[in-house]
Short mmCIF file of C-alpha atoms in Angstrom, two decimals:
data_model
loop_
_atom_site.label_atom_id
_atom_site.label_comp_id
_atom_site.label_asym_id
_atom_site.label_seq_id
_atom_site.Cartn_x
_atom_site.Cartn_y
_atom_site.Cartn_z
CA MET A 361 -0.20 -0.78 0.00
CA TYR A 362 2.77 2.46 0.89
CA ARG A 363 3.51 2.30 -3.06
CA THR A 364 0.58 2.51 -4.34
CA GLU A 365 -0.34 5.45 -2.00
CA LYS A 366 3.36 7.07 -3.13
CA ASN A 367 1.87 6.89 -6.46
CA ARG A 368 -1.13 8.17 -5.60
CA ASP A 369 0.21 11.53 -4.37
CA ARG A 370 3.38 11.74 -6.98
CA ASP A 371 -0.29 11.48 -9.79
CA ARG A 372 -1.76 14.01 -7.85
CA GLU A 373 1.09 16.39 -7.38
CA ARG A 374 2.05 15.93 -11.34
CA ASP A 375 -2.63 16.62 -11.74
CA ARG A 376 -1.41 20.22 -10.13
CA GLU A 377 1.19 20.99 -11.59
CA ARG A 378 -0.27 19.87 -15.50
CA GLN A 379 -3.57 22.03 -13.68
CA ARG A 380 -0.63 25.34 -12.90
CA GLU A 381 0.75 24.83 -15.87
CA ARG A 382 -2.37 25.22 -18.00
CA GLN A 383 -3.11 27.71 -15.79
CA ARG A 384 -0.07 29.49 -16.09
CA GLU A 385 -0.33 28.76 -20.27
CA THR A 386 -4.33 30.44 -20.19
CA GLU A 387 -2.56 33.31 -18.29
CA ARG A 388 0.00 34.06 -21.33
CA ASP A 389 -2.94 34.00 -24.16
CA ARG A 390 -4.56 36.81 -22.11
CA ASP A 391 -1.98 38.66 -21.64
CA ARG A 392 -0.88 38.20 -25.78
CA ASP A 393 -4.73 38.63 -26.22
CA ARG A 394 -4.91 42.10 -24.41
CA GLU A 395 -1.21 42.70 -26.03
CA ARG A 396 -3.01 42.68 -29.68
CA ARG A 397 -5.99 44.37 -28.91
CA ARG A 398 -3.66 47.03 -27.49
CA GLU A 399 -1.40 47.54 -30.58
CA THR A 400 -4.65 47.01 -32.72
CA GLU A 401 -6.07 50.20 -30.86
CA ARG A 402 -2.94 51.53 -31.46
CA ASP A 403 -2.63 50.96 -35.05
CA ARG A 404 -6.21 52.17 -35.35
CA GLU A 405 -5.35 55.36 -33.68
CA ARG A 406 -2.41 55.55 -35.65
CA GLN A 407 -4.34 55.71 -38.67
CA ARG A 408 -7.47 58.00 -37.36
CA GLU A 409 -4.13 60.56 -36.91
CA GLY A 410 -2.61 59.81 -40.29
CA ASP A 411 -6.91 60.80 -41.38
CA ARG A 412 -6.79 63.79 -39.25
CA GLU A 413 -3.16 64.54 -41.01
CA LYS A 414 -4.56 64.06 -43.94
CA GLU A 415 -8.00 65.83 -44.18
CA THR A 416 -5.55 68.87 -42.10
CA GLU A 417 -3.46 68.96 -45.02
CA GLY A 418 -6.08 68.25 -47.24
CA ASP A 419 -7.64 71.38 -45.84
CA ARG A 420 -4.78 73.39 -46.04
CA GLY A 421 -3.88 72.81 -49.94
CA ARG A 422 -7.98 73.51 -50.94
CA GLN A 423 -7.32 77.12 -48.65
CA ARG A 424 -3.92 77.69 -50.19
CA GLU A 425 -5.87 76.43 -53.81
CA THR A 426 -8.77 79.46 -52.91
CA GLU A 427 -6.17 81.74 -52.05
CA THR A 428 -3.97 81.86 -54.60
CA LYS A 429 -7.27 82.21 -56.73
CA GLN A 430 -8.13 84.88 -54.91
CA ASN A 431 -4.85 86.37 -55.56
CA LYS A 432 -4.91 85.95 -59.31
CA ASP A 433 -8.16 87.58 -59.34
CA LYS A 434 -7.49 90.62 -57.22
CA ASP A 435 -3.95 90.81 -59.70
CA ARG A 436 -6.34 90.15 -62.61
CA GLU A 437 -8.38 93.32 -61.10
CA THR A 438 -5.72 95.34 -60.60
CA GLU A 439 -4.10 94.81 -64.10
CA ALA A 440 -7.47 95.45 -65.91
CA LYS A 441 -8.16 99.07 -63.67
CA LYS A 442 -4.75 99.56 -64.62
CA ILE A 443 -5.57 99.01 -68.23
CA ILE A 444 -8.77 100.89 -67.54
CA THR A 445 -6.86 103.88 -65.76
CA ASP A 446 -3.85 104.12 -68.74
CA ARG A 447 -6.83 103.88 -71.70
CA GLN A 448 -9.24 106.86 -70.42
CA ARG A 449 -5.54 109.13 -69.78
CA GLU A 450 -4.86 108.13 -73.29
CA THR A 451 -8.09 109.23 -74.62
CA GLU A 452 -8.23 112.21 -72.58
CA ALA A 453 -4.54 113.20 -73.65
CA ASP A 454 -5.72 112.51 -77.58
CA THR A 455 -8.45 114.40 -76.71
CA GLU A 456 -6.25 117.07 -75.74
CA THR A 457 -3.90 117.30 -78.62
CA ASP A 458 -7.14 116.85 -81.37
CA GLU A 459 -8.73 120.20 -79.39
CA ARG A 460 -4.95 121.66 -79.81
CA ARG A 461 -4.22 120.80 -83.15
CA GLU A 462 -8.15 121.89 -84.27
CA GLY A 463 -7.22 124.85 -82.62
CA GLU A 464 -3.53 125.61 -84.79
CA THR A 465 -5.15 124.53 -87.68
CA GLU A 466 -8.38 126.88 -87.53
CA THR A 467 -5.51 129.79 -86.56
CA GLU A 468 -3.39 128.99 -89.52
CA LYS A 469 -6.14 129.37 -91.56
CA GLU A 470 -7.40 132.39 -90.36
CA THR A 471 -3.36 133.80 -90.75
CA GLU A 472 -2.99 132.76 -94.18
CA LYS A 473 -6.22 133.86 -95.83
CA GLY A 474 -4.53 135.49 -98.51
CA THR A 475 -1.87 133.04 -99.54
CA GLU A 476 -2.02 129.53 -100.63
CA THR A 477 -1.52 127.14 -97.71
CA GLU A 478 -2.00 123.09 -97.26
CA THR A 479 -3.40 122.25 -93.77
CA VAL A 480 -2.48 118.94 -92.68
CA ASP A 481 -5.35 117.76 -91.12
CA LEU A 482 -3.22 115.90 -87.67
CA THR A 483 -6.59 114.54 -86.37
CA HIS A 484 -5.25 110.80 -88.47
CA ARG A 485 -1.79 110.64 -88.26
CA PRO A 486 0.63 107.58 -88.63
CA PRO A 487 0.81 105.43 -85.26
CA PRO A 488 4.38 106.06 -83.69
CA THR A 489 7.19 104.37 -84.37
CA PRO A 490 9.03 102.21 -81.41
CA PRO A 491 12.51 103.39 -80.47
CA PRO A 492 15.30 101.21 -82.18
CA THR A 493 16.52 98.87 -79.64
#
């Protein structure tokens, strides 16, 4: 009986050790699962952060595009205003020049009544030639 009891005790101890080992294995599995879940959550958070950054960068890009378009529009508007102003000045200058020339032509006619003088109409002058480069 001694042997049988001793064997039983040994068997029980082995069973307990197997039980403990299974519990440790189960705990390790749980730890691994928890770590996987944490890592998965970290990955998701990184992805969300990346998406937010892309979204923010996209917003910045759209804002830059809008600002660029607005600046171009302002530049075009300014250029158009300059052109209009220049044309108005040219028109005013041409009108003044034409009025002055008409006055000169009339004065010439009055002073030259007694002699034959060719009166040149200066209102139709040729376009100015560009200066040599």
